[in-house]
Structure formats: C-alpha cells, structure tokens
PDB file of N, CA and C in Angstrom:
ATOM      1  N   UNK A 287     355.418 -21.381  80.357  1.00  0.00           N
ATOM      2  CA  UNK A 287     354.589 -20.320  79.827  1.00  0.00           C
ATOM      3  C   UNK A 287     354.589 -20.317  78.300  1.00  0.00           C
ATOM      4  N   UNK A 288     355.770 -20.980  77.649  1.00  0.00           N
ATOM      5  CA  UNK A 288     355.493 -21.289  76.411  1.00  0.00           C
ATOM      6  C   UNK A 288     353.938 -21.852  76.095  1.00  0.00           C
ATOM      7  N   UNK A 289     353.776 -22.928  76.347  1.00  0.00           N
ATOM      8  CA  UNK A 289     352.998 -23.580  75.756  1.00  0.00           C
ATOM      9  C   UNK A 289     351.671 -22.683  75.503  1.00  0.00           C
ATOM     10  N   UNK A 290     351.266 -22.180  76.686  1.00  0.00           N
ATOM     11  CA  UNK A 290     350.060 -21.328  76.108  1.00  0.00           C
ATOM     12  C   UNK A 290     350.131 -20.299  75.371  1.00  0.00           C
ATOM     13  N   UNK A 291     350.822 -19.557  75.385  1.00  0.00           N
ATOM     14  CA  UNK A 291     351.852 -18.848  74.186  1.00  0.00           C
ATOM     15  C   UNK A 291     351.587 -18.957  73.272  1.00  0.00           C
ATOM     16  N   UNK A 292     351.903 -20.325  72.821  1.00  0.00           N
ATOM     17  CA  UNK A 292     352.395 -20.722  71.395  1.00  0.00           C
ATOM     18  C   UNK A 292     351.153 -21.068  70.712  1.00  0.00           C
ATOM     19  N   UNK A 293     350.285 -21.654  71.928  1.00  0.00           N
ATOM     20  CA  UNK A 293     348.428 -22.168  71.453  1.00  0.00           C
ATOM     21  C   UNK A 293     347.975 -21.058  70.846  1.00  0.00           C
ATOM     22  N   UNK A 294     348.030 -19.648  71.525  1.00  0.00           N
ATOM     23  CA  UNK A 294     347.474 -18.644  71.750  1.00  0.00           C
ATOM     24  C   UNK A 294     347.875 -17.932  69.982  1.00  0.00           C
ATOM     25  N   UNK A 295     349.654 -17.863  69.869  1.00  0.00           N
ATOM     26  CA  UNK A 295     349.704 -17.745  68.318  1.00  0.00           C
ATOM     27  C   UNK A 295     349.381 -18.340  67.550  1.00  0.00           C
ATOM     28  N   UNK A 296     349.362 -19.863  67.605  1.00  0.00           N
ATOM     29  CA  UNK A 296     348.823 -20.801  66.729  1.00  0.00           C
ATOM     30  C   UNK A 296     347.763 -20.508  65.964  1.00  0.00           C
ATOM     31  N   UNK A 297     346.333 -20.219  67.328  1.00  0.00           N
ATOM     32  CA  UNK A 297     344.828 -20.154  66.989  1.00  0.00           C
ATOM     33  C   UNK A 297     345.134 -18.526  66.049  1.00  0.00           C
ATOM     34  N   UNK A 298     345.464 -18.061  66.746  1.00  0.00           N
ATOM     35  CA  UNK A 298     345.642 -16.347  66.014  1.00  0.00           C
ATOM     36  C   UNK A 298     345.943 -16.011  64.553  1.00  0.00           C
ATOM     37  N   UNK A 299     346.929 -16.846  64.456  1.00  0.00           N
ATOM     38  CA  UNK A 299     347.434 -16.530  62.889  1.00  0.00           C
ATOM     39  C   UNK A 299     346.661 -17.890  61.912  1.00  0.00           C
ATOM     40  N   UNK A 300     346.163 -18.459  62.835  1.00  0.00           N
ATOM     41  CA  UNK A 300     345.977 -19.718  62.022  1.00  0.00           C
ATOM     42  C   UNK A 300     344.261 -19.358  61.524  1.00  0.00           C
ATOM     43  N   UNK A 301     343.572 -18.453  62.005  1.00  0.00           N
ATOM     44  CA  UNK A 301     342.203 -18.060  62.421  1.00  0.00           C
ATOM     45  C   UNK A 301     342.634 -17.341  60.813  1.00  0.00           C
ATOM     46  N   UNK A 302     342.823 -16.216  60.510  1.00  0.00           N
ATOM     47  CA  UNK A 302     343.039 -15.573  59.317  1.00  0.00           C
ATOM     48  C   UNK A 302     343.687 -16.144  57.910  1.00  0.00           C
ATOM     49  N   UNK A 303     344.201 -17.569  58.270  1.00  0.00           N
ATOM     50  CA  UNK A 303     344.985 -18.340  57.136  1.00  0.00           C
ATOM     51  C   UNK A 303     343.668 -19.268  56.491  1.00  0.00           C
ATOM     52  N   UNK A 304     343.129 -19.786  57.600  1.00  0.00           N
ATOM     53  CA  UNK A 304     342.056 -20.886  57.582  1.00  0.00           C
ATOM     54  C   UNK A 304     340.713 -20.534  57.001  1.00  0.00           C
ATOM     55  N   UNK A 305     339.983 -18.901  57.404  1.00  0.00           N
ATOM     56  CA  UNK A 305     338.734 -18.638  57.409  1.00  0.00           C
ATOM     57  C   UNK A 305     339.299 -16.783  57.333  1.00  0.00           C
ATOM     58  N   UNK A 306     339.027 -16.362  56.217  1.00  0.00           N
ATOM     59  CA  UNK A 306     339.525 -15.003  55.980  1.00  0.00           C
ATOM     60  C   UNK A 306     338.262 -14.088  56.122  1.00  0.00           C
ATOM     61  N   UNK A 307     337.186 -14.563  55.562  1.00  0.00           N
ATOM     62  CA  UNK A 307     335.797 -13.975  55.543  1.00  0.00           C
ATOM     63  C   UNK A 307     335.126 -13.762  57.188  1.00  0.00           C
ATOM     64  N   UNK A 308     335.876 -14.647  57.749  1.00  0.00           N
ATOM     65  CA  UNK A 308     335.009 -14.900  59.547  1.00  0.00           C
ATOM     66  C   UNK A 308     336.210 -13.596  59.683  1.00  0.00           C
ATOM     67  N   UNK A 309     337.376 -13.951  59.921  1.00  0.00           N
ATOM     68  CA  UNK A 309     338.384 -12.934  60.642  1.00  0.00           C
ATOM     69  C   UNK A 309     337.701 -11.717  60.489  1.00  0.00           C
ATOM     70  N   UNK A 310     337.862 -11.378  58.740  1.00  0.00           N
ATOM     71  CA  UNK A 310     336.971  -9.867  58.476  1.00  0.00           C
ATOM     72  C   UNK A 310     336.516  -9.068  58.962  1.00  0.00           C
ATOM     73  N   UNK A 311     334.975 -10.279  59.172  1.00  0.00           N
ATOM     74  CA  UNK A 311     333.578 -10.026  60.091  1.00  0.00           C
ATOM     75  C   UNK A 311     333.776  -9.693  61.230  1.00  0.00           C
ATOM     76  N   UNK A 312     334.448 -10.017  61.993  1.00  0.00           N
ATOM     77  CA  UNK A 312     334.842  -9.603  63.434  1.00  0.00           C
ATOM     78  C   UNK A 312     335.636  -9.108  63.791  1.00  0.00           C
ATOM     79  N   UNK A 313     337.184  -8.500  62.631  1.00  0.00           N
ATOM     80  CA  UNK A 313     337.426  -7.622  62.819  1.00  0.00           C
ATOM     81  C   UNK A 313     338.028  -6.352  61.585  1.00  0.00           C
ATOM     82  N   UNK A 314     336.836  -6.470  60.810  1.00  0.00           N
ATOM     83  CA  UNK A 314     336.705  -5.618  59.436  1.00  0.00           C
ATOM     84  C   UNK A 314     337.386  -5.822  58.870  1.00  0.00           C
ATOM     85  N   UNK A 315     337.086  -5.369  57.546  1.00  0.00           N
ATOM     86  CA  UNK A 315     337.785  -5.363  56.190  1.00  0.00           C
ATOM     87  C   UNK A 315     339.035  -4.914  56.601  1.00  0.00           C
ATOM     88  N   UNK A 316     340.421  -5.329  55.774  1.00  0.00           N
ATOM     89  CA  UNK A 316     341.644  -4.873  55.275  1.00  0.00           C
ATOM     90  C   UNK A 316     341.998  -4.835  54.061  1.00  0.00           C
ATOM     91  N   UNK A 317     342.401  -3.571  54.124  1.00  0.00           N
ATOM     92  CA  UNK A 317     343.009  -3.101  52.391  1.00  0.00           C
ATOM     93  C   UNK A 317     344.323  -3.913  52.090  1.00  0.00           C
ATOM     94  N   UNK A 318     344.758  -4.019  52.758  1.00  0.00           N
ATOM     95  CA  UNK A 318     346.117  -5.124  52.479  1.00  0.00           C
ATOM     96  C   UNK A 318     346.229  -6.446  52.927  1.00  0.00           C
ATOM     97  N   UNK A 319     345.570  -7.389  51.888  1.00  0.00           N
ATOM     98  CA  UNK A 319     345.172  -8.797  52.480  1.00  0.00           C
ATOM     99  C   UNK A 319     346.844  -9.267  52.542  1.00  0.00           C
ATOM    100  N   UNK A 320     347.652  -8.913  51.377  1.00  0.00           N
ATOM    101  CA  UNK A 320     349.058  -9.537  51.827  1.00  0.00           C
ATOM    102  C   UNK A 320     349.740  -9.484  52.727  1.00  0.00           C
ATOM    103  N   UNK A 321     349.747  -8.237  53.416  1.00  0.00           N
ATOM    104  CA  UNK A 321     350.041  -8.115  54.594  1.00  0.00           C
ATOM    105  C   UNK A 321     349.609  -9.075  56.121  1.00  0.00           C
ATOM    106  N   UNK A 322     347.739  -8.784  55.638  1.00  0.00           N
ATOM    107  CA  UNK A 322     347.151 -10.033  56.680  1.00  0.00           C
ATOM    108  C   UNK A 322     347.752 -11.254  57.039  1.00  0.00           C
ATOM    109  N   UNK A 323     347.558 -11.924  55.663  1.00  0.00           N
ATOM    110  CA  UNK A 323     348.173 -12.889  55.196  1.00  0.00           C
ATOM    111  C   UNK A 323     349.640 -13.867  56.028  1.00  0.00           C
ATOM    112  N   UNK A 324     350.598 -12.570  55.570  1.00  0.00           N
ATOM    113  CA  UNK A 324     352.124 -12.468  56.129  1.00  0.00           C
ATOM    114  C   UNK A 324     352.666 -12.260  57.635  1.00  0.00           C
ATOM    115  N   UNK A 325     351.396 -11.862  58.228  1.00  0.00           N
ATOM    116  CA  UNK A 325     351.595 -11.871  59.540  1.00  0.00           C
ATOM    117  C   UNK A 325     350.865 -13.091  60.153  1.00  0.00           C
ATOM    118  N   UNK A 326     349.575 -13.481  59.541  1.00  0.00           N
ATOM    119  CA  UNK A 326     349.641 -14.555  60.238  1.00  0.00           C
ATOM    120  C   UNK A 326     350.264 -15.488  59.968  1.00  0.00           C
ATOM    121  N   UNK A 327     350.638 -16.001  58.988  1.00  0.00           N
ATOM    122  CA  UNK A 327     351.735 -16.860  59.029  1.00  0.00           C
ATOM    123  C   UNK A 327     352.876 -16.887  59.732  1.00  0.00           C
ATOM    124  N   UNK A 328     353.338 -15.730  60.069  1.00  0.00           N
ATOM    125  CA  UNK A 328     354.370 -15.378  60.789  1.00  0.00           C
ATOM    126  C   UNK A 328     354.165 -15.892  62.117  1.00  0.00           C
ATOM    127  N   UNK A 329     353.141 -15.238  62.479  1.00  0.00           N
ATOM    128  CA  UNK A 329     352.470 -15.663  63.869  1.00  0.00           C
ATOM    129  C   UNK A 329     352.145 -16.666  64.364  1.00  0.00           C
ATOM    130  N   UNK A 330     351.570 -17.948  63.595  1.00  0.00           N
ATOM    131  CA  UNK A 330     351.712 -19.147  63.326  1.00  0.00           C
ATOM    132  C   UNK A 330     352.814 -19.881  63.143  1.00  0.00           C
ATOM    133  N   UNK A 331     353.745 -19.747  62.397  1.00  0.00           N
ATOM    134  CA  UNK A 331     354.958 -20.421  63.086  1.00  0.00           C
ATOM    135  C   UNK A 331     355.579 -19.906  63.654  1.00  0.00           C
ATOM    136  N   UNK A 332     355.371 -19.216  64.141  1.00  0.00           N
ATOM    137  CA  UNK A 332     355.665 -18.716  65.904  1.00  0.00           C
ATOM    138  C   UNK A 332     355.278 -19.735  66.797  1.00  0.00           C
ATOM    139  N   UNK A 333     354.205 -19.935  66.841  1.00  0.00           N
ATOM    140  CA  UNK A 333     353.234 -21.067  67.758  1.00  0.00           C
ATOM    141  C   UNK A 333     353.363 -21.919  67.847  1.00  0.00           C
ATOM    142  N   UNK A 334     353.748 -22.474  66.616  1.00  0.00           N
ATOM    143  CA  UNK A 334     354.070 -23.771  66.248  1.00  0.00           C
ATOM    144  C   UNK A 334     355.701 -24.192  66.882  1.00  0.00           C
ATOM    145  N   UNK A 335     356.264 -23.289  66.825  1.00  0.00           N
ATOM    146  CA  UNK A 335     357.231 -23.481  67.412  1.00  0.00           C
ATOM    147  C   UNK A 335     357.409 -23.669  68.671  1.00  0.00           C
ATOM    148  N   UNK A 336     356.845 -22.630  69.415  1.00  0.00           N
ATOM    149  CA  UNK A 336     356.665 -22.576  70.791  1.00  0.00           C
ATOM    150  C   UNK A 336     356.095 -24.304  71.091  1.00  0.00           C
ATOM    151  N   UNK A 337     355.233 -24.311  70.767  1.00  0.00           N
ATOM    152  CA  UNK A 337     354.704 -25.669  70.791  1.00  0.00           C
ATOM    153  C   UNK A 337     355.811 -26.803  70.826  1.00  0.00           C
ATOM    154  N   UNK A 338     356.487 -26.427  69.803  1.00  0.00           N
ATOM    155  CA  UNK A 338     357.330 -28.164  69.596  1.00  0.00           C
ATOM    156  C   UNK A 338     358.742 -27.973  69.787  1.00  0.00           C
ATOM    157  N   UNK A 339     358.396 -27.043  70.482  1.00  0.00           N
ATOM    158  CA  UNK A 339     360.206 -26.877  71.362  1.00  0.00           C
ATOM    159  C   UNK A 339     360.171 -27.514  72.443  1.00  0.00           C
ATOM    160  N   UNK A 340     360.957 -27.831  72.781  1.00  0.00           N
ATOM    161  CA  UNK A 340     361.161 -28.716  74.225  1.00  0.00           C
ATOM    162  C   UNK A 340     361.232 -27.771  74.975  1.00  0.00           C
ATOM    163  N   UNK A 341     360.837 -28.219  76.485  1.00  0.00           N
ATOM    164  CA  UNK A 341     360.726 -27.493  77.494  1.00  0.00           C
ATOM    165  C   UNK A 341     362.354 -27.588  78.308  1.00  0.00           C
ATOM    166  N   UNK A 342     362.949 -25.922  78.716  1.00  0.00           N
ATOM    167  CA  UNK A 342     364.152 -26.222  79.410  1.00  0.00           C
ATOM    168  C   UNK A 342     363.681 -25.532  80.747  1.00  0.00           C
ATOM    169  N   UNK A 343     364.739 -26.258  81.421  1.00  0.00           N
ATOM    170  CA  UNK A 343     364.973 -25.381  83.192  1.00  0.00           C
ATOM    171  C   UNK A 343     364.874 -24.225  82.980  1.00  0.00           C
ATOM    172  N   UNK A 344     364.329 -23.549  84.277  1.00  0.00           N
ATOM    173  CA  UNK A 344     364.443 -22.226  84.375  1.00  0.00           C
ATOM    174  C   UNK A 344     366.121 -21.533  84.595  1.00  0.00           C
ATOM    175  N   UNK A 345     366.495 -20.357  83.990  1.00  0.00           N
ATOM    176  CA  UNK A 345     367.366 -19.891  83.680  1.00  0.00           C
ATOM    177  C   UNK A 345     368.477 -20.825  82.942  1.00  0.00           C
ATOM    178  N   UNK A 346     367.580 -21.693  81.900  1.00  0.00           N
ATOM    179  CA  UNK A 346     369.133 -21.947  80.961  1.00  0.00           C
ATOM    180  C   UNK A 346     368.561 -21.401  79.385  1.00  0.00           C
ATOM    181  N   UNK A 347     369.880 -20.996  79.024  1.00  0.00           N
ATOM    182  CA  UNK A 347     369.877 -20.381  77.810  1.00  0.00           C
ATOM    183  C   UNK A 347     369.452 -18.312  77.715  1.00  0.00           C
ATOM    184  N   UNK A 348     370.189 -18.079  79.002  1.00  0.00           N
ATOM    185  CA  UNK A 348     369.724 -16.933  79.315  1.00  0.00           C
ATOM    186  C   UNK A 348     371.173 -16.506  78.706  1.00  0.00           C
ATOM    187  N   UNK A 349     371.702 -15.367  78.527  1.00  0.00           N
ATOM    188  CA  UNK A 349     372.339 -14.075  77.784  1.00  0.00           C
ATOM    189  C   UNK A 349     373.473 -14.379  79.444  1.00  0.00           C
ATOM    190  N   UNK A 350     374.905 -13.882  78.744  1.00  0.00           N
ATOM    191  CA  UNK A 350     375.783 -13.644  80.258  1.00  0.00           C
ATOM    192  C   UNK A 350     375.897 -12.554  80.631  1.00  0.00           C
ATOM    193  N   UNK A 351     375.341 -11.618  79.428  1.00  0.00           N
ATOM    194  CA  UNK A 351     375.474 -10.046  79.878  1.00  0.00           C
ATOM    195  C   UNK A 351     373.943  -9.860  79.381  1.00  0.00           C
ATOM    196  N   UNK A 352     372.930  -8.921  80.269  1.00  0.00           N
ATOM    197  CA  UNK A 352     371.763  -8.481  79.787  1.00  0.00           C
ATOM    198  C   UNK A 352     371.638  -7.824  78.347  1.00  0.00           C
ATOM    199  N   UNK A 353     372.699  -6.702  78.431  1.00  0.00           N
ATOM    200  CA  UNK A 353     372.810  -6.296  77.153  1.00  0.00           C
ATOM    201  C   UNK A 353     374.077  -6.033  76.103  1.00  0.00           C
ATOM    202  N   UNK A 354     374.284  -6.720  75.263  1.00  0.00           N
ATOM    203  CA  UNK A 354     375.609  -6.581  74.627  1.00  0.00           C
ATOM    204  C   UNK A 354     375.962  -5.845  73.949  1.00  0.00           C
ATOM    205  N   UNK A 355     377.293  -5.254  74.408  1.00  0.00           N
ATOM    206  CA  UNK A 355     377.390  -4.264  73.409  1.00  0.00           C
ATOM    207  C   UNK A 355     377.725  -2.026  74.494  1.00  0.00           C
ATOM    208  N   UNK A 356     377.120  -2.654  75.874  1.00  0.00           N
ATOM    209  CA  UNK A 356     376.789  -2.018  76.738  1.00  0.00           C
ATOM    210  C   UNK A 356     377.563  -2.110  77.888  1.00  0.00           C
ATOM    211  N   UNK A 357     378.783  -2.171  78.195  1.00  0.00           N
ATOM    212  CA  UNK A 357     379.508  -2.514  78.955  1.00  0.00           C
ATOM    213  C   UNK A 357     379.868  -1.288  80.193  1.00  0.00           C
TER     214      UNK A 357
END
C-alpha cells in the first residue's frame, strides 16, 4: 500500500513545487506561499520515500507494545 501512497504524495506536493499558478487556479490563491511551498516539499519527500523504500513482510517492523509509555 506504500507504493500508491507515496505516487499519490509525490504528484501532490510535487504539483505546487513544479506549477504554482495551475495549483492556485484550482485551488485559489494563498496568502502564505511559504507555507505552500513547505508543505509540499514535505509531502514530496514523503513520496519519494515511500517510493524508494523497499518493500517488507507483513508485520515486520511493528512496535512490541502498541503504545509506550502505557503500561
């Protein structure tokens, strides 16, 4: 389920880095382009990651306690 995931942030943050005037248009002006900006990037290597992580088995790298700290 990564992988589409990660496509899905990729196109997202990468859509507002690439073409700022289209994003806008379709989904209005923002008063705080730095902000815009900072999230898609964020969001984007997000994706990117997801992307070029290797794929593991199901349930490895899971937590030994759900929540820590909560005993």
């Amino acid at each position: 389920m990564a992988r589409p995931q990660g496509l899905f942030n990729l196109v997202g943050g990468g859509w507002p880095l690439l073409h700022l005037r289209r994003f806008e248009w379709v989904f209005g002006p923002k008063s705080e382009k730095w902000l815009q900006q900072t999230t898609a990037a964020l969001l984007a290597t997000a994706g990117s990651g997801m992307l070029l992580g290797r794929p593991r088995p199901p349930g490895s790298g899971r937590l030994a306690a759900p929540v820590w700290g909560l005993r």
